[in-house]
PDB file of C-alpha atoms in Angstrom:
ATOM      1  CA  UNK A 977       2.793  -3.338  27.832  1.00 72.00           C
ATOM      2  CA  UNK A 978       2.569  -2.981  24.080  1.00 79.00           C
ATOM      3  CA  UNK A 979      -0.540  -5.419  23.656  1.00 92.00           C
ATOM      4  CA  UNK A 980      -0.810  -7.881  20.890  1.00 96.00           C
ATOM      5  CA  UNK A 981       1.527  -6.619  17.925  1.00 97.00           C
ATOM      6  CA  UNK A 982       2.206  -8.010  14.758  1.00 98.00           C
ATOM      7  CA  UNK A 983       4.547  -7.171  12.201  1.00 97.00           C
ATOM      8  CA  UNK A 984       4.969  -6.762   8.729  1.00 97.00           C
ATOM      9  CA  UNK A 985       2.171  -3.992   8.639  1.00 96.00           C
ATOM     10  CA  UNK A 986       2.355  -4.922   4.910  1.00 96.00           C
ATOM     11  CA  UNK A 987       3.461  -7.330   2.583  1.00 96.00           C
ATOM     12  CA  UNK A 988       3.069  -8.087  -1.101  1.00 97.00           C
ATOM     13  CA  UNK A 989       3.593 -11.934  -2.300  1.00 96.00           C
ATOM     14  CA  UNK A 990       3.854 -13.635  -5.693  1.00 97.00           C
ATOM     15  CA  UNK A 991       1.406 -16.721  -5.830  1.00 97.00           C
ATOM     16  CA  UNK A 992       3.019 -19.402  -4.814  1.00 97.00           C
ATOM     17  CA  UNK A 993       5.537 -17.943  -2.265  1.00 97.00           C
ATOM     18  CA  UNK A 994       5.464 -18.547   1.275  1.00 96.00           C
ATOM     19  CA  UNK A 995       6.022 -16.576   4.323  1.00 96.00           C
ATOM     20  CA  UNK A 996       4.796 -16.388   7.598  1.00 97.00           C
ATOM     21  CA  UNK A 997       2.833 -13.617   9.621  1.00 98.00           C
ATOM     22  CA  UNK A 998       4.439 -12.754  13.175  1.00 98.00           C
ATOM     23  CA  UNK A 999       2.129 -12.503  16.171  1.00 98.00           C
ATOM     24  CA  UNK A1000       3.356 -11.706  19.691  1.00 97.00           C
ATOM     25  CA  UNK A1001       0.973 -10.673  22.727  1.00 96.00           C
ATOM     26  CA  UNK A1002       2.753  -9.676  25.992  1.00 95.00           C
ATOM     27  CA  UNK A1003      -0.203  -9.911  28.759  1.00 91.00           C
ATOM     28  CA  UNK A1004       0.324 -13.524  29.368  1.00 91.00           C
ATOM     29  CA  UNK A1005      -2.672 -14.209  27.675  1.00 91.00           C
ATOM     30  CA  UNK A1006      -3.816 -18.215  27.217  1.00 90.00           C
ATOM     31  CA  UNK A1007      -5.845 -17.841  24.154  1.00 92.00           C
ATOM     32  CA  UNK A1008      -4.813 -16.310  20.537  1.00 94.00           C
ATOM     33  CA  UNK A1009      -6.447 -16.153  17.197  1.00 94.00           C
ATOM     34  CA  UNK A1010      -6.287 -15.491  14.031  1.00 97.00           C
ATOM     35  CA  UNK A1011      -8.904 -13.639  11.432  1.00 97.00           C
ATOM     36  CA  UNK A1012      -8.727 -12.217   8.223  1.00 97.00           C
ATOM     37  CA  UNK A1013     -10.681  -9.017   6.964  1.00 96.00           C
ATOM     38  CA  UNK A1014     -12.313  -8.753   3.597  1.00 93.00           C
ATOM     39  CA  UNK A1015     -15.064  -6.489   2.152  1.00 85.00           C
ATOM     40  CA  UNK A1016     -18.323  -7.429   2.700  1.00 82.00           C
ATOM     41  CA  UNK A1017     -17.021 -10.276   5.561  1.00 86.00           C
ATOM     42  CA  UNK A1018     -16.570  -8.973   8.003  1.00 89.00           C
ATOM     43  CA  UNK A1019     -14.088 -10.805  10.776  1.00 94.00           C
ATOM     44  CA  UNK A1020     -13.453 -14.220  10.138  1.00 94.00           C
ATOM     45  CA  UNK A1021     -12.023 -16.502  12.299  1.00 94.00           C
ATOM     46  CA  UNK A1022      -8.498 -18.740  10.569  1.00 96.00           C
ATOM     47  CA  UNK A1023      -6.859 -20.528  13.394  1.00 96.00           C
ATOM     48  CA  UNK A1024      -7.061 -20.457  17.202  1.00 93.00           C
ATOM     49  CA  UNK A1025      -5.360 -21.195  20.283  1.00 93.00           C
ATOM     50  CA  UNK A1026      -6.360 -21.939  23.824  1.00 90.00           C
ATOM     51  CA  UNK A1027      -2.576 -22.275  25.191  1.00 90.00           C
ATOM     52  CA  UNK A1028       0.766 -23.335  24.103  1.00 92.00           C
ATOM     53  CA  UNK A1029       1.034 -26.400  22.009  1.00 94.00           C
ATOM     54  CA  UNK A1030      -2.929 -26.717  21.524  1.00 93.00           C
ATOM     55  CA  UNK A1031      -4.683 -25.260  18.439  1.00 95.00           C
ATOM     56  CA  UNK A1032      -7.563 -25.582  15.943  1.00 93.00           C
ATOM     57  CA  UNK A1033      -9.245 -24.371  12.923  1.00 94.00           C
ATOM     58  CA  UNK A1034     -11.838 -22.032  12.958  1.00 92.00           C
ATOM     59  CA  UNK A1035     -13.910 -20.754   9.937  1.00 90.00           C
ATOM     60  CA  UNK A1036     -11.322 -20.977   6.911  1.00 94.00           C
ATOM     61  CA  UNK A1037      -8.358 -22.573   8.069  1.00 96.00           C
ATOM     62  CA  UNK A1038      -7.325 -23.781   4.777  1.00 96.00           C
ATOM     63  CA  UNK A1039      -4.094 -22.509   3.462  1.00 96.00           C
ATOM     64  CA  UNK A1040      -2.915 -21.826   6.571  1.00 97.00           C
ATOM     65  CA  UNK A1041      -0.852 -23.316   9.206  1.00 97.00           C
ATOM     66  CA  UNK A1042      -0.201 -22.388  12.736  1.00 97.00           C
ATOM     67  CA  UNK A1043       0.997 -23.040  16.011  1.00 96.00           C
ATOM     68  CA  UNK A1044       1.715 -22.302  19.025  1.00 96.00           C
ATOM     69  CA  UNK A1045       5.054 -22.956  21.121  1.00 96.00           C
ATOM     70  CA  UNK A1046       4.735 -20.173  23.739  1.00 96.00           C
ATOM     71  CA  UNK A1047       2.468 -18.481  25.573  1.00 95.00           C
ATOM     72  CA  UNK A1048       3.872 -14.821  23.883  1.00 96.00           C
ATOM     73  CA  UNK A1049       3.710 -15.842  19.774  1.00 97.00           C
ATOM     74  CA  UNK A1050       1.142 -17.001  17.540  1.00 98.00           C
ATOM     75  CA  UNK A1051       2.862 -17.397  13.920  1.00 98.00           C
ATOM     76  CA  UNK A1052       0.586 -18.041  10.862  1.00 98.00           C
ATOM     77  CA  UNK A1053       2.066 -19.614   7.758  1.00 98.00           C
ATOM     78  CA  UNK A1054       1.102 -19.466   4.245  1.00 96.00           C
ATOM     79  CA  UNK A1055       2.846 -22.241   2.677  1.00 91.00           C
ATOM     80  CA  UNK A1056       1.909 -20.982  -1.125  1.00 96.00           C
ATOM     81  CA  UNK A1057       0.333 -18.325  -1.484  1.00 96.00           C
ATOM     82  CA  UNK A1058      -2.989 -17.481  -3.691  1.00 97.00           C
ATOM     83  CA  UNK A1059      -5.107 -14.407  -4.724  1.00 96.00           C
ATOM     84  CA  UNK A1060      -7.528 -15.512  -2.921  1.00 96.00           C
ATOM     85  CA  UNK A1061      -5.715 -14.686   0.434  1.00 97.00           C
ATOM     86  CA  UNK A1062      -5.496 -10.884  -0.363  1.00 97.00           C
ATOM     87  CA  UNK A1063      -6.843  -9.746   2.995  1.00 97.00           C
ATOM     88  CA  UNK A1064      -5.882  -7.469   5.939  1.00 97.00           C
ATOM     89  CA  UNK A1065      -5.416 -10.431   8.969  1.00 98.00           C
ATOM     90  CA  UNK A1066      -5.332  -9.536  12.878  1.00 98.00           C
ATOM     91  CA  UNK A1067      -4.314 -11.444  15.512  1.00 97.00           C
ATOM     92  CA  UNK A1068      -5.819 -11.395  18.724  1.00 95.00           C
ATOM     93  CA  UNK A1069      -5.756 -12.346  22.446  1.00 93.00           C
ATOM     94  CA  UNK A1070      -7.874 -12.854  25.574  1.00 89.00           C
ATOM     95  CA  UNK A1071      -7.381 -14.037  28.605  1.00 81.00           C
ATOM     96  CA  UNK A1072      -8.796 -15.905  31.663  1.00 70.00           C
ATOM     97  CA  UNK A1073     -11.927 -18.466  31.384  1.00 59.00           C
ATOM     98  CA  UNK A1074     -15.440 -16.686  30.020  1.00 55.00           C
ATOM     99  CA  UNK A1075     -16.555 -14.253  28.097  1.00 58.00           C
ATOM    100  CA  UNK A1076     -14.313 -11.357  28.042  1.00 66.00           C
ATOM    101  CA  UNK A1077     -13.084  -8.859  25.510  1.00 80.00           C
ATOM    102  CA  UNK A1078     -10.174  -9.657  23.045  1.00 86.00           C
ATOM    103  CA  UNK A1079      -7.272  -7.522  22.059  1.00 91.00           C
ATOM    104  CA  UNK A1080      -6.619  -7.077  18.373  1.00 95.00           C
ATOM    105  CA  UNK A1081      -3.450  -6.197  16.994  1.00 96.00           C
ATOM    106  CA  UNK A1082      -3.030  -3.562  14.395  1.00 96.00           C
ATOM    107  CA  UNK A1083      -3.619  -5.903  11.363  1.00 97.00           C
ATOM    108  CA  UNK A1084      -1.321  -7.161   8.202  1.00 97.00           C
ATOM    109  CA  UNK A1085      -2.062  -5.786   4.918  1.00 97.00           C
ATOM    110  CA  UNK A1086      -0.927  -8.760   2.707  1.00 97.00           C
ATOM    111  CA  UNK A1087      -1.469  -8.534  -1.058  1.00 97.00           C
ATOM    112  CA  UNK A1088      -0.926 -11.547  -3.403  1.00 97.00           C
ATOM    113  CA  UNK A1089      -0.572 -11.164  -7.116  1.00 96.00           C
TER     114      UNK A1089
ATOM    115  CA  UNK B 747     -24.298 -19.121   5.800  1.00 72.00           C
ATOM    116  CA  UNK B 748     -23.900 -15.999   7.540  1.00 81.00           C
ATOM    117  CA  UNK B 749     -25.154 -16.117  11.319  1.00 91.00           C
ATOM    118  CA  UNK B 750     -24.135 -12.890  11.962  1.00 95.00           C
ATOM    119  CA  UNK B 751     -25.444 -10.021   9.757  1.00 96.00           C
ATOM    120  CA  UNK B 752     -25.415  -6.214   9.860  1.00 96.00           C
ATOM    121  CA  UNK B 753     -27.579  -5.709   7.264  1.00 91.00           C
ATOM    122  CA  UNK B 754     -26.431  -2.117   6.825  1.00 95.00           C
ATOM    123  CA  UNK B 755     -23.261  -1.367   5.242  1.00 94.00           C
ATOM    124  CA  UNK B 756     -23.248   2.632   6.055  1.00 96.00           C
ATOM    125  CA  UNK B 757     -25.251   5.435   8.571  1.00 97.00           C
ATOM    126  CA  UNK B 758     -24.385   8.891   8.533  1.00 98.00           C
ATOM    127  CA  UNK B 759     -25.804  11.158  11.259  1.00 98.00           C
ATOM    128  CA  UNK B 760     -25.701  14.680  12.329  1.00 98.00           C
ATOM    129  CA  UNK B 761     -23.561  15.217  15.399  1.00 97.00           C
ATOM    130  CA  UNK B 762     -25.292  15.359  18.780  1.00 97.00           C
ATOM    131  CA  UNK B 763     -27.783  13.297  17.625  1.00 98.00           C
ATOM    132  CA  UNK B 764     -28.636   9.238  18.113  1.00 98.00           C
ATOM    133  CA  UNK B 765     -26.733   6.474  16.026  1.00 98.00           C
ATOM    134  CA  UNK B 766     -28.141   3.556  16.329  1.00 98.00           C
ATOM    135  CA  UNK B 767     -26.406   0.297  14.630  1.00 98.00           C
ATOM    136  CA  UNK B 768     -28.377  -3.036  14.106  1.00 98.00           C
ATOM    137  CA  UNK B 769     -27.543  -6.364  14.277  1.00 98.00           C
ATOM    138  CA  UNK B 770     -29.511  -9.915  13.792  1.00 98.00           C
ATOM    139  CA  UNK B 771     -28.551 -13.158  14.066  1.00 97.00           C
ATOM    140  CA  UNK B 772     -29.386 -16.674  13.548  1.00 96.00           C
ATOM    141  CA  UNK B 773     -27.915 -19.104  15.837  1.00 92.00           C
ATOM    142  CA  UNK B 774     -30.094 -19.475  19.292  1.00 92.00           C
ATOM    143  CA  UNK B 775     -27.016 -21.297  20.763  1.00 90.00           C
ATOM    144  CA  UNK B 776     -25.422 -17.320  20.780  1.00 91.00           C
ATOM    145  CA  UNK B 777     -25.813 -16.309  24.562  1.00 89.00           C
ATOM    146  CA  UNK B 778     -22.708 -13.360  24.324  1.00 91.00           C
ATOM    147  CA  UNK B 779     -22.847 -10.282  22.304  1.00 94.00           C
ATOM    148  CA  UNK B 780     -19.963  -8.006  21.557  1.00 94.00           C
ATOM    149  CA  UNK B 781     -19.552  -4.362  19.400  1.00 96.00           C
ATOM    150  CA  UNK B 782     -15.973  -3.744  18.502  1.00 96.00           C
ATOM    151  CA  UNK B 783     -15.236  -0.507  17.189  1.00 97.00           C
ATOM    152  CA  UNK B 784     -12.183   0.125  14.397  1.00 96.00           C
ATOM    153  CA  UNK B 785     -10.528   3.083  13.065  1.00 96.00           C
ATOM    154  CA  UNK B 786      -8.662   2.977   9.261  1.00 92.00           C
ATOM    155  CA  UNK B 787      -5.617   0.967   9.589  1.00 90.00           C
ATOM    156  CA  UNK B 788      -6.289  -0.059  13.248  1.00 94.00           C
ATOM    157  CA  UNK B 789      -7.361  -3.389  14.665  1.00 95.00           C
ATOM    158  CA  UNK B 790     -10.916  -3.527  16.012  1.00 95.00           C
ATOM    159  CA  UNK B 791     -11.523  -1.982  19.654  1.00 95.00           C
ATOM    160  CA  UNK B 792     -13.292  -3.796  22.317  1.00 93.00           C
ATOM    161  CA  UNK B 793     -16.657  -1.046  22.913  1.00 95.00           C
ATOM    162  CA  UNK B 794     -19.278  -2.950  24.781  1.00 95.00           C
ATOM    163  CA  UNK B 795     -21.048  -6.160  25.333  1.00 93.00           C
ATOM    164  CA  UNK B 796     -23.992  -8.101  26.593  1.00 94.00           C
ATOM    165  CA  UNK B 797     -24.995 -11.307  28.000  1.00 91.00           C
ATOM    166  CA  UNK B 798     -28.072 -12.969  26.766  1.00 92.00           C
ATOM    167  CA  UNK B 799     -29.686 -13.023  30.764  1.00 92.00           C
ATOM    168  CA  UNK B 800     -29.773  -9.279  30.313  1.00 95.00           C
ATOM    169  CA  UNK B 801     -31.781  -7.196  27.469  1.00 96.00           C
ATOM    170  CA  UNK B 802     -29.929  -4.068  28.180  1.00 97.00           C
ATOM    171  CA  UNK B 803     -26.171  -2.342  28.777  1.00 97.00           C
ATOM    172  CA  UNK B 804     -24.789   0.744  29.406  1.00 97.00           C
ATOM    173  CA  UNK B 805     -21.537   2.346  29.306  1.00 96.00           C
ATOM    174  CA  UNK B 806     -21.621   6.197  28.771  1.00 97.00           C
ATOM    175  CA  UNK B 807     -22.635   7.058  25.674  1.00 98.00           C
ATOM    176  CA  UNK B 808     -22.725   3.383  24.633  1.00 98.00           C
ATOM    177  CA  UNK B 809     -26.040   1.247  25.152  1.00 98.00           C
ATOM    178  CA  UNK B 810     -26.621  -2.129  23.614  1.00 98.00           C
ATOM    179  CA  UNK B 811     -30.348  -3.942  23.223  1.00 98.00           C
ATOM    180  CA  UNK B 812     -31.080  -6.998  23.067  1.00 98.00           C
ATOM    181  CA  UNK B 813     -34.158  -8.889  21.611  1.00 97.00           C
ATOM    182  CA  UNK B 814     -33.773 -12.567  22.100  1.00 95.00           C
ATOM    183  CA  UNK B 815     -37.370 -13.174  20.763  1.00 96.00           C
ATOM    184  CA  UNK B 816     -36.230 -11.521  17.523  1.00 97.00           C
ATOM    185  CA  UNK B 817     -32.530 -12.777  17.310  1.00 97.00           C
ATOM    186  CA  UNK B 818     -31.276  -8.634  17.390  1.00 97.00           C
ATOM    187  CA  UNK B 819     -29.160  -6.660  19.136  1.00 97.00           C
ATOM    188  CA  UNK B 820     -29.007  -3.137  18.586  1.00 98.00           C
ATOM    189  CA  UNK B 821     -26.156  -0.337  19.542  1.00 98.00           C
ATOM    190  CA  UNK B 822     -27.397   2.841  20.368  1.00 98.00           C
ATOM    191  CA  UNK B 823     -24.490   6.217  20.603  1.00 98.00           C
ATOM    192  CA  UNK B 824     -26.356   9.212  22.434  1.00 97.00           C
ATOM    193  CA  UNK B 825     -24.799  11.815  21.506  1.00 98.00           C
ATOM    194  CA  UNK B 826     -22.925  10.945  18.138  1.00 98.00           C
ATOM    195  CA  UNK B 827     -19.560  12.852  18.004  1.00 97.00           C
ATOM    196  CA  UNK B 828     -17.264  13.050  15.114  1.00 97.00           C
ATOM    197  CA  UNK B 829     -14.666  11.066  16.391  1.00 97.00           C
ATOM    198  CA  UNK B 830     -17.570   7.800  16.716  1.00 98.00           C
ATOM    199  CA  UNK B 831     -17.148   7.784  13.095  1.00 98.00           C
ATOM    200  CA  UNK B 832     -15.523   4.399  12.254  1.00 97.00           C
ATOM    201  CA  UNK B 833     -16.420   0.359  11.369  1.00 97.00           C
ATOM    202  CA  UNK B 834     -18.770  -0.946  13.810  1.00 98.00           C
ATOM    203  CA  UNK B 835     -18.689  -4.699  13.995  1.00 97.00           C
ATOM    204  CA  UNK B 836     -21.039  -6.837  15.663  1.00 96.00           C
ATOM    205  CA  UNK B 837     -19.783 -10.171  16.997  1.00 94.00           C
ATOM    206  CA  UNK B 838     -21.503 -13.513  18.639  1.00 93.00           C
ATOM    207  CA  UNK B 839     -20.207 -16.568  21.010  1.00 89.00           C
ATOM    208  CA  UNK B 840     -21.515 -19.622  22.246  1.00 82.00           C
ATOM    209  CA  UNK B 841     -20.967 -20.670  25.964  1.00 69.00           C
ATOM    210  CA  UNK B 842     -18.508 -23.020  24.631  1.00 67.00           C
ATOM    211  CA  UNK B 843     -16.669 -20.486  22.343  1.00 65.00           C
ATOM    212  CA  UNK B 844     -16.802 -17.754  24.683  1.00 61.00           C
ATOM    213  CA  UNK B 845     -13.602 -19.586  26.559  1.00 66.00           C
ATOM    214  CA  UNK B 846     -11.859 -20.100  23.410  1.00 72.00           C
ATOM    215  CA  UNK B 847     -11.944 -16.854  22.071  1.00 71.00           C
ATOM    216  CA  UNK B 848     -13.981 -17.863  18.811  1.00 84.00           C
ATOM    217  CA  UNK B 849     -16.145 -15.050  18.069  1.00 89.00           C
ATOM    218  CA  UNK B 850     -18.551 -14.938  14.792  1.00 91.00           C
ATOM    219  CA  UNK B 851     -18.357 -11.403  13.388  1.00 94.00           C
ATOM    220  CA  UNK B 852     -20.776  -9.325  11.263  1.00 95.00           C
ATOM    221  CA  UNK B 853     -20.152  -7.851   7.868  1.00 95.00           C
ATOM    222  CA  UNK B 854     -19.350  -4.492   9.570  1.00 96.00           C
ATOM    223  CA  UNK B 855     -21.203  -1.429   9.372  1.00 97.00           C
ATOM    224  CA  UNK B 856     -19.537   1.804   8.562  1.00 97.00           C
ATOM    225  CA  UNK B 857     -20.668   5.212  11.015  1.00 98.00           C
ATOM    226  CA  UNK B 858     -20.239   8.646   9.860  1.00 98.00           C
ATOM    227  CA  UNK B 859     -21.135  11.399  12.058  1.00 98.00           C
ATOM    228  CA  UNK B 860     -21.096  15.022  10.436  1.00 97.00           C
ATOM    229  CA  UNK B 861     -19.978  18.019  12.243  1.00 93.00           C
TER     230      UNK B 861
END
Protein backbone atom coordinates (compact mmCIF):
# COMPACT_ATOMS: atom_id res chain seq x y z
CA UNK A 1 0.00 0.00 0.00
CA UNK A 2 1.50 3.43 -0.48
CA UNK A 3 -1.03 5.29 1.96
CA UNK A 4 -2.50 8.61 1.19
CA UNK A 5 -0.09 10.42 -1.42
CA UNK A 6 -0.32 13.57 -2.98
CA UNK A 7 1.56 15.11 -5.59
CA UNK A 8 3.10 18.11 -6.63
CA UNK A 9 5.40 18.12 -3.43
CA UNK A 10 5.73 21.79 -4.54
CA UNK A 11 4.33 24.34 -6.54
CA UNK A 12 4.74 28.06 -7.05
CA UNK A 13 1.57 30.12 -8.53
CA UNK A 14 1.07 33.68 -9.79
CA UNK A 15 -2.08 35.28 -8.05
CA UNK A 16 -4.73 34.69 -9.90
CA UNK A 17 -3.87 31.29 -11.53
CA UNK A 18 -5.57 28.20 -10.85
CA UNK A 19 -4.62 24.68 -10.39
CA UNK A 20 -5.62 21.90 -8.51
CA UNK A 21 -3.89 19.74 -5.69
CA UNK A 22 -4.02 15.80 -6.35
CA UNK A 23 -5.00 13.54 -3.47
CA UNK A 24 -5.22 9.75 -3.78
CA UNK A 25 -5.50 7.24 -0.68
CA UNK A 26 -5.38 3.49 -1.54
CA UNK A 27 -6.83 1.74 1.82
CA UNK A 28 -10.36 2.06 0.76
CA UNK A 29 -10.83 4.57 3.16
CA UNK A 30 -14.58 6.41 3.41
CA UNK A 31 -13.50 9.65 4.80
CA UNK A 32 -10.79 12.31 3.37
CA UNK A 33 -9.78 15.77 4.29
CA UNK A 34 -8.13 18.48 3.61
CA UNK A 35 -5.87 21.02 5.95
CA UNK A 36 -3.49 23.55 5.39
CA UNK A 37 -0.32 24.31 7.62
CA UNK A 38 0.81 27.77 8.55
CA UNK A 39 3.07 29.16 11.33
CA UNK A 40 1.63 29.74 14.39
CA UNK A 41 -1.80 27.56 13.19
CA UNK A 42 -1.30 24.82 13.50
CA UNK A 43 -3.61 22.14 11.33
CA UNK A 44 -6.55 23.53 9.94
CA UNK A 45 -9.21 21.81 8.58
CA UNK A 46 -10.35 23.15 4.42
CA UNK A 47 -12.73 20.63 3.08
CA UNK A 48 -13.90 17.13 4.06
CA UNK A 49 -15.37 14.06 2.92
CA UNK A 50 -17.31 11.24 4.46
CA UNK A 51 -17.62 9.11 1.04
CA UNK A 52 -17.87 9.58 -2.60
CA UNK A 53 -20.06 12.31 -3.86
CA UNK A 54 -20.67 13.84 -0.21
CA UNK A 55 -18.53 16.74 1.12
CA UNK A 56 -18.38 19.86 3.32
CA UNK A 57 -16.48 22.74 4.55
CA UNK A 58 -14.60 22.71 7.49
CA UNK A 59 -12.68 25.67 9.11
CA UNK A 60 -11.63 27.88 5.96
CA UNK A 61 -13.15 26.51 3.05
CA UNK A 62 -13.12 29.64 1.16
CA UNK A 63 -11.12 29.69 -1.97
CA UNK A 64 -11.33 26.32 -2.34
CA UNK A 65 -13.32 23.78 -4.07
CA UNK A 66 -13.49 20.08 -3.80
CA UNK A 67 -15.00 16.93 -4.41
CA UNK A 68 -15.18 13.75 -4.35
CA UNK A 69 -16.06 11.15 -7.25
CA UNK A 70 -14.31 8.03 -5.88
CA UNK A 71 -13.57 6.43 -3.01
CA UNK A 72 -9.43 6.61 -4.01
CA UNK A 73 -9.10 10.74 -4.89
CA UNK A 74 -9.79 13.78 -3.09
CA UNK A 75 -8.81 16.81 -5.56
CA UNK A 76 -8.71 20.40 -4.12
CA UNK A 77 -9.03 23.34 -6.47
CA UNK A 78 -7.89 26.80 -6.23
CA UNK A 79 -9.80 28.59 -8.75
CA UNK A 80 -7.52 32.00 -8.38
CA UNK A 81 -5.09 31.98 -6.44
CA UNK A 82 -3.99 34.62 -3.54
CA UNK A 83 -1.02 35.25 -1.13
CA UNK A 84 -2.92 34.50 1.35
CA UNK A 85 -2.99 30.70 0.45
CA UNK A 86 0.87 30.32 0.80
CA UNK A 87 0.71 27.23 2.99
CA UNK A 88 2.03 23.62 3.10
CA UNK A 89 -1.66 21.53 2.70
CA UNK A 90 -2.05 17.63 3.59
CA UNK A 91 -4.56 15.47 2.79
CA UNK A 92 -5.71 12.86 4.89
CA UNK A 93 -7.78 9.67 5.41
CA UNK A 94 -9.50 7.45 7.99
CA UNK A 95 -11.52 4.85 7.91
CA UNK A 96 -14.41 2.89 9.53
CA UNK A 97 -17.10 4.66 12.00
CA UNK A 98 -15.41 6.31 15.43
CA UNK A 99 -12.64 7.69 16.57
CA UNK A 100 -9.63 6.36 14.96
CA UNK A 101 -6.33 7.69 13.73
CA UNK A 102 -5.96 9.47 10.29
CA UNK A 103 -3.30 9.05 7.70
CA UNK A 104 -1.63 12.18 6.41
CA UNK A 105 0.01 12.41 3.25
CA UNK A 106 3.36 13.97 2.82
CA UNK A 107 2.05 17.59 2.32
CA UNK A 108 2.14 20.29 -0.77
CA UNK A 109 4.39 23.13 -0.46
CA UNK A 110 2.43 25.73 -2.57
CA UNK A 111 3.77 29.29 -2.77
CA UNK A 112 1.75 32.17 -4.34
CA UNK A 113 3.33 35.41 -5.36
CA UNK B 1 -11.06 31.65 18.55
CA UNK B 2 -8.63 29.06 19.11
CA UNK B 3 -10.09 25.91 21.07
CA UNK B 4 -7.14 24.15 20.83
CA UNK B 5 -3.89 25.72 22.18
CA UNK B 6 -0.34 24.55 22.89
CA UNK B 7 0.71 27.36 24.54
CA UNK B 8 4.36 26.47 24.03
CA UNK B 9 5.94 26.92 20.80
CA UNK B 10 9.45 25.05 21.71
CA UNK B 11 11.05 22.43 24.68
CA UNK B 12 14.42 21.28 24.49
CA UNK B 13 15.52 18.48 26.84
CA UNK B 14 18.51 16.47 27.63
CA UNK B 15 18.29 12.94 26.30
CA UNK B 16 17.15 10.20 28.67
CA UNK B 17 15.28 12.48 30.44
CA UNK B 18 11.20 13.38 30.59
CA UNK B 19 9.49 15.61 27.82
CA UNK B 20 6.48 16.50 28.68
CA UNK B 21 4.16 18.55 26.05
CA UNK B 22 0.96 20.47 27.21
CA UNK B 23 -2.13 21.04 25.81
CA UNK B 24 -5.55 22.98 26.93
CA UNK B 25 -8.58 23.39 25.45
CA UNK B 26 -11.82 25.07 25.48
CA UNK B 27 -14.66 23.26 24.07
CA UNK B 28 -16.36 20.71 26.80
CA UNK B 29 -18.18 19.09 23.80
CA UNK B 30 -14.25 17.55 23.02
CA UNK B 31 -14.55 13.87 24.36
CA UNK B 32 -11.33 12.48 21.89
CA UNK B 33 -7.81 13.52 22.19
CA UNK B 34 -5.09 12.85 19.70
CA UNK B 35 -0.93 13.72 19.55
CA UNK B 36 0.36 13.48 16.05
CA UNK B 37 3.91 13.60 15.69
CA UNK B 38 5.75 15.24 12.31
CA UNK B 39 9.15 15.23 11.01
CA UNK B 40 10.48 18.31 8.42
CA UNK B 41 8.84 17.80 5.18
CA UNK B 42 6.64 14.87 6.38
CA UNK B 43 2.93 14.76 7.06
CA UNK B 44 1.95 14.45 10.73
CA UNK B 45 2.18 10.80 12.34
CA UNK B 46 -0.58 9.28 14.24
CA UNK B 47 1.42 8.81 18.12
CA UNK B 48 -1.28 8.27 20.65
CA UNK B 49 -4.68 9.10 21.86
CA UNK B 50 -7.25 9.22 24.58
CA UNK B 51 -10.84 9.07 25.22
CA UNK B 52 -12.37 11.46 27.61
CA UNK B 53 -13.88 8.17 29.96
CA UNK B 54 -10.23 7.56 30.66
CA UNK B 55 -7.60 10.12 32.41
CA UNK B 56 -4.66 8.11 31.37
CA UNK B 57 -2.79 6.13 28.20
CA UNK B 58 0.08 4.34 27.59
CA UNK B 59 2.01 3.16 24.75
CA UNK B 60 5.79 2.60 25.45
CA UNK B 61 7.46 5.48 25.95
CA UNK B 62 4.32 7.50 25.13
CA UNK B 63 1.76 8.45 28.02
CA UNK B 64 -1.00 10.97 27.63
CA UNK B 65 -3.02 12.78 30.78
CA UNK B 66 -5.93 13.96 30.88
CA UNK B 67 -7.62 16.62 33.18
CA UNK B 68 -11.19 17.10 32.21
CA UNK B 69 -11.76 19.41 35.28
CA UNK B 70 -9.04 21.66 33.84
CA UNK B 71 -9.72 21.28 30.00
CA UNK B 72 -5.70 19.73 29.60
CA UNK B 73 -4.14 17.03 28.29
CA UNK B 74 -0.63 16.51 28.70
CA UNK B 75 2.03 14.12 26.69
CA UNK B 76 4.61 12.77 28.65
CA UNK B 77 8.06 10.88 26.54
CA UNK B 78 10.08 8.81 29.28
CA UNK B 79 13.00 8.55 28.08
CA UNK B 80 13.48 11.44 25.43
CA UNK B 81 15.71 10.18 22.54
CA UNK B 82 17.09 12.22 19.78
CA UNK B 83 15.12 10.95 17.17
CA UNK B 84 11.60 12.29 19.41
CA UNK B 85 12.78 15.54 18.26
CA UNK B 86 10.06 16.86 15.89
CA UNK B 87 6.43 19.04 15.80
CA UNK B 88 4.15 17.74 18.31
CA UNK B 89 0.57 18.60 17.56
CA UNK B 90 -2.25 18.25 19.75
CA UNK B 91 -5.66 17.63 18.19
CA UNK B 92 -9.53 17.48 19.54
CA UNK B 93 -13.00 15.82 18.20
CA UNK B 94 -16.42 15.86 19.13
CA UNK B 95 -18.52 12.57 19.16
CA UNK B 96 -20.02 13.85 16.09
CA UNK B 97 -16.69 14.79 14.33
CA UNK B 98 -14.88 11.89 15.45
CA UNK B 99 -16.82 9.86 12.41
CA UNK B 100 -16.10 12.49 10.00
CA UNK B 101 -12.63 12.84 10.43
CA UNK B 102 -12.79 16.65 11.53
CA UNK B 103 -10.16 17.09 13.99
CA UNK B 104 -9.30 20.70 15.65
CA UNK B 105 -5.51 20.96 15.85
CA UNK B 106 -3.16 22.96 18.13
CA UNK B 107 -0.62 25.53 17.12
CA UNK B 108 2.09 22.81 17.34
CA UNK B 109 4.82 22.60 19.65
CA UNK B 110 8.31 22.02 18.50
CA UNK B 111 10.61 19.08 20.73
CA UNK B 112 14.26 19.08 20.73
CA UNK B 113 16.04 16.49 22.56
CA UNK B 114 19.97 16.97 22.88
CA UNK B 115 22.35 14.17 22.74
Amino acid sequence: NAGVTQTPKFQVLKTGQSMTLQCAQDMNHEYMSWYRQDPGMGLRLIHYSVGAGITDQGEVPNGYNVSRSTTEDFPLRLLSAAPSQTSVYFCASKGGLSYNEQFFGPGTRLTVL
Amino acid sequence: DQQVKQNSPSLSVQEGRISILNCDYTNSMFDYFLWYKKYPAEGPTFLISISSIKDKNEDGRFTVFLNKSAKHLSLHIVPSQPGDSAVYFCAASDNYSGNTGKLIFGQGTTLQVKP
